[in-house]
Amino acid sequence: EETSSLKKRPDGIWANKEGLAVVPSADSSLKNMLMEFDHGKGKAHLGEEASREVIVALGITWKGIRLDIHKHIQSCLICQKLRLRQHGIQYSRSTAAVLPFET
C-alpha cells in the first residue's frame, strides 16, 4: 500500500488524511473479521454503504474497502435473503415431511 498519503499516528498505526486507521492490503483476515463484526451491529445486512459506514465509524478503512464489502455481501446468505425480500421475492423453503405420510 502506498504510504506517501499516510501518516504514522503516535500510537504507531498508519492513518489516512481523514485520520482513519488503514488496514494493510495483505491483511485479509483482519478485513474479514471487521466485515463479520459489522454483521453483528444494528446496521448489519442492510447493504454495502451501511456496512462501510459501520466500519468507518470504528475509525478504520483500507484500499478497496467498497469492493471487499461488495464481495462479502454477495457471499452472505442472510444479505441475499434480505435483498430478495426487499424486492418482494420469497426464497425457497424446504417442503420436506417430518413424519411419515405427512404432506
Coordinates of N, CA and C in Angstrom, one line a residue:
E1 N 0.8 -1.2 0.0 CA 0.0 0.0 0.0 C 0.9 1.2 0.0
E2 N 0.5 2.2 -0.7 CA 1.3 3.5 -0.8 C 1.2 4.2 0.5
T3 N 2.4 4.5 1.1 CA 2.4 5.2 2.3 C 2.7 6.7 2.2
S4 N 2.8 7.2 1.0 CA 3.0 8.7 0.8 C 1.8 9.5 1.3
S5 N 0.6 8.9 1.2 CA -0.6 9.7 1.6 C -1.0 9.3 3.0
L6 N -0.2 8.5 3.7 CA -0.5 8.0 5.0 C 0.5 8.7 6.0
K7 N 0.0 8.8 7.2 CA 0.9 9.4 8.3 C 0.8 8.4 9.5
K8 N 2.0 8.2 10.1 CA 2.0 7.4 11.3 C 1.5 8.2 12.5
R9 N 0.5 7.6 13.2 CA 0.0 8.3 14.4 C 0.9 8.0 15.6
P10 N 0.8 8.7 16.7 CA 1.6 8.5 17.9 C 1.5 7.1 18.4
D11 N 0.4 6.4 18.2 CA 0.2 5.0 18.6 C 0.9 4.0 17.7
G12 N 1.5 4.5 16.6 CA 2.2 3.6 15.7 C 1.4 3.1 14.6
I13 N 0.1 3.5 14.5 CA -0.8 3.0 13.5 C -0.8 4.0 12.3
W14 N -0.8 3.4 11.1 CA -0.8 4.3 9.9 C -2.2 4.8 9.7
A15 N -2.4 6.1 9.3 CA -3.7 6.6 9.1 C -3.7 7.5 7.9
N16 N -4.9 7.6 7.2 CA -5.1 8.4 6.0 C -5.3 9.8 6.4
K17 N -5.6 10.7 5.4 CA -5.7 12.1 5.7 C -6.9 12.5 6.6
E18 N -7.9 11.6 6.6 CA -9.1 11.8 7.4 C -8.8 11.3 8.9
G19 N -7.7 10.6 9.1 CA -7.4 10.1 10.4 C -7.8 8.7 10.7
L20 N -8.4 8.0 9.6 CA -8.8 6.7 9.8 C -7.6 5.7 9.7
A21 N -7.6 4.7 10.6 CA -6.6 3.7 10.6 C -6.7 2.9 9.3
V22 N -5.6 2.6 8.7 CA -5.6 1.9 7.4 C -5.1 0.5 7.6
V23 N -5.9 -0.5 7.2 CA -5.6 -1.9 7.3 C -4.7 -2.2 6.1
P24 N -3.5 -2.9 6.3 CA -2.7 -3.2 5.2 C -3.4 -4.1 4.2
S25 N -3.1 -3.9 2.9 CA -3.7 -4.7 1.8 C -3.6 -6.2 2.0
A26 N -2.5 -6.6 2.5 CA -2.3 -8.1 2.6 C -3.0 -8.7 3.8
D27 N -3.6 -7.9 4.7 CA -4.2 -8.5 5.9 C -5.7 -8.8 5.7
S28 N -5.9 -9.8 4.9 CA -7.3 -10.2 4.5 C -8.0 -10.8 5.7
S29 N -7.4 -11.4 6.6 CA -8.0 -12.0 7.8 C -8.6 -10.9 8.7
L30 N -7.9 -9.8 8.8 CA -8.4 -8.6 9.6 C -9.6 -8.0 8.9
K31 N -9.5 -7.8 7.6 CA -10.6 -7.3 6.8 C -11.9 -8.2 7.0
N32 N -11.7 -9.5 6.9 CA -12.9 -10.4 7.0 C -13.5 -10.3 8.4
M33 N -12.6 -10.2 9.4 CA -13.1 -10.1 10.8 C -13.9 -8.8 11.0
L34 N -13.4 -7.7 10.4 CA -14.1 -6.4 10.5 C -15.5 -6.5 9.8
M35 N -15.5 -7.2 8.7 CA -16.8 -7.3 7.9 C -17.8 -8.2 8.7
E36 N -17.3 -9.2 9.3 CA -18.1 -10.1 10.2 C -18.6 -9.3 11.4
F37 N -17.7 -8.5 12.0 CA -18.1 -7.7 13.1 C -19.2 -6.8 12.8
D38 N -19.2 -6.2 11.6 CA -20.3 -5.3 11.1 C -21.6 -6.1 11.1
H39 N -21.6 -7.3 10.8 CA -22.8 -8.1 10.7 C -23.4 -8.3 12.1
G40 N -22.7 -8.0 13.1 CA -23.3 -8.2 14.5 C -23.8 -6.9 15.0
K41 N -23.7 -5.8 14.2 CA -24.2 -4.5 14.6 C -25.6 -4.2 14.1
G42 N -26.2 -3.1 14.6 CA -27.5 -2.7 14.2 C -27.8 -2.5 12.7
K43 N -26.7 -2.1 12.0 CA -26.9 -1.9 10.5 C -26.5 -3.1 9.7
A44 N -26.3 -4.2 10.3 CA -25.9 -5.4 9.6 C -26.9 -5.8 8.6
H45 N -26.4 -6.3 7.5 CA -27.2 -6.9 6.4 C -28.1 -5.8 5.7
L46 N -27.7 -4.6 5.9 CA -28.5 -3.5 5.3 C -27.9 -3.0 4.0
G47 N -26.9 -3.6 3.5 CA -26.3 -3.2 2.3 C -24.9 -2.7 2.4
E48 N -24.3 -2.4 1.2 CA -22.9 -2.1 1.2 C -22.5 -0.8 1.9
E49 N -23.3 0.2 1.6 CA -23.0 1.5 2.2 C -23.1 1.5 3.7
A50 N -24.2 0.9 4.2 CA -24.4 0.8 5.6 C -23.3 0.1 6.3
S51 N -22.8 -1.0 5.7 CA -21.7 -1.8 6.2 C -20.4 -1.0 6.2
R52 N -20.2 -0.3 5.2 CA -19.0 0.6 5.1 C -19.0 1.6 6.2
E53 N -20.2 2.2 6.4 CA -20.3 3.3 7.4 C -20.0 2.7 8.8
V54 N -20.5 1.5 9.1 CA -20.2 0.9 10.4 C -18.7 0.8 10.6
I55 N -18.0 0.3 9.6 CA -16.5 0.1 9.7 C -15.8 1.4 9.8
V56 N -16.2 2.4 9.0 CA -15.5 3.7 9.0 C -15.8 4.4 10.4
A57 N -17.0 4.1 11.0 CA -17.3 4.7 12.3 C -16.4 4.2 13.4
L58 N -15.8 3.0 13.1 CA -14.9 2.4 14.1 C -13.5 3.1 13.9
G59 N -13.4 4.0 12.8 CA -12.1 4.6 12.6 C -11.2 3.8 11.7
I60 N -11.7 2.9 10.9 CA -10.9 2.0 10.1 C -11.3 2.1 8.6
T61 N -10.3 1.9 7.8 CA -10.6 1.8 6.3 C -9.4 1.1 5.7
W62 N -9.5 0.8 4.4 CA -8.4 0.2 3.6 C -8.7 0.4 2.2
K63 N -7.6 0.3 1.4 CA -7.7 0.5 -0.1 C -8.6 -0.7 -0.6
G64 N -9.6 -0.3 -1.3 CA -10.5 -1.4 -1.9 C -11.6 -1.8 -1.0
I65 N -11.9 -1.0 0.1 CA -12.9 -1.4 1.1 C -14.3 -1.6 0.4
R66 N -14.7 -0.8 -0.5 CA -16.0 -1.0 -1.2 C -16.1 -2.3 -1.9
L67 N -15.1 -2.6 -2.7 CA -15.1 -3.9 -3.4 C -15.1 -5.1 -2.5
D68 N -14.3 -5.0 -1.4 CA -14.3 -6.1 -0.4 C -15.6 -6.3 0.2
I69 N -16.3 -5.2 0.6 CA -17.6 -5.3 1.2 C -18.6 -5.8 0.2
H70 N -18.5 -5.4 -1.0 CA -19.4 -5.9 -2.1 C -19.3 -7.4 -2.2
K71 N -18.1 -7.9 -2.3 CA -17.8 -9.4 -2.4 C -18.4 -10.1 -1.1
H72 N -18.1 -9.5 0.0 CA -18.6 -10.1 1.3 C -20.1 -10.2 1.3
I73 N -20.8 -9.2 0.9 CA -22.3 -9.2 0.9 C -22.8 -10.2 -0.1
Q74 N -22.1 -10.3 -1.3 CA -22.5 -11.2 -2.3 C -22.4 -12.7 -1.8
S75 N -21.5 -12.9 -0.9 CA -21.4 -14.3 -0.4 C -22.1 -14.5 0.9
C76 N -22.8 -13.5 1.5 CA -23.6 -13.7 2.7 C -25.0 -14.1 2.4
L77 N -25.4 -15.3 2.9 CA -26.7 -15.9 2.6 C -27.8 -15.0 3.2
I78 N -27.6 -14.5 4.4 CA -28.6 -13.6 5.1 C -28.8 -12.3 4.2
C79 N -27.7 -11.7 3.8 CA -27.8 -10.5 3.0 C -28.6 -10.8 1.7
Q80 N -28.4 -11.9 1.1 CA -29.1 -12.2 -0.2 C -30.5 -12.5 0.1
K81 N -30.9 -13.2 1.2 CA -32.3 -13.4 1.5 C -33.0 -12.1 1.8
L82 N -32.4 -11.2 2.5 CA -33.0 -9.9 2.8 C -33.2 -9.1 1.5
R83 N -32.2 -9.2 0.7 CA -32.3 -8.5 -0.6 C -33.5 -8.9 -1.4
L84 N -33.7 -10.3 -1.5 CA -34.8 -10.8 -2.2 C -36.1 -10.3 -1.6
R85 N -36.2 -10.4 -0.3 CA -37.4 -10.0 0.5 C -37.7 -8.5 0.2
Q86 N -36.7 -7.7 0.1 CA -36.9 -6.2 -0.2 C -37.6 -6.0 -1.5
H87 N -37.3 -7.0 -2.4 CA -37.9 -6.9 -3.8 C -39.2 -7.7 -3.9
G88 N -39.7 -8.2 -2.8 CA -41.0 -8.9 -2.8 C -40.8 -10.3 -3.2
I89 N -39.6 -10.9 -3.2 CA -39.4 -12.3 -3.6 C -39.1 -13.1 -2.4
Q90 N -39.9 -14.2 -2.2 CA -39.7 -15.1 -1.1 C -38.7 -16.2 -1.6
Y91 N -37.7 -16.5 -0.7 CA -36.8 -17.5 -1.0 C -37.4 -18.9 -0.8
S92 N -36.9 -19.9 -1.4 CA -37.5 -21.3 -1.2 C -37.2 -21.8 0.2
R93 N -38.2 -22.5 0.7 CA -38.1 -23.2 2.0 C -38.3 -24.6 1.7
S94 N -37.8 -25.4 2.6 CA -37.9 -26.9 2.5 C -39.3 -27.3 2.6
T95 N -39.8 -28.2 1.8 CA -41.1 -28.8 1.9 C -41.0 -30.3 2.4
A96 N -39.9 -30.6 3.0 CA -39.7 -32.0 3.4 C -40.7 -32.3 4.5
A97 N -41.2 -33.5 4.5 CA -42.1 -34.0 5.6 C -41.2 -34.5 6.7
V98 N -41.7 -34.2 8.0 CA -41.0 -34.6 9.2 C -41.5 -36.0 9.6
L99 N -42.8 -36.3 9.5 CA -43.3 -37.5 9.9 C -43.8 -38.3 8.6
P100 N -43.8 -39.6 8.7 CA -44.3 -40.4 7.6 C -45.7 -40.1 7.2
F101 N -46.0 -40.0 5.9 CA -47.2 -39.7 5.3 C -47.7 -38.3 5.4
E102 N -46.8 -37.4 5.9 CA -47.1 -36.0 6.1 C -46.9 -35.3 4.8
T103 N -47.8 -34.4 4.5 CA -47.6 -33.7 3.2 C -47.4 -32.2 3.5

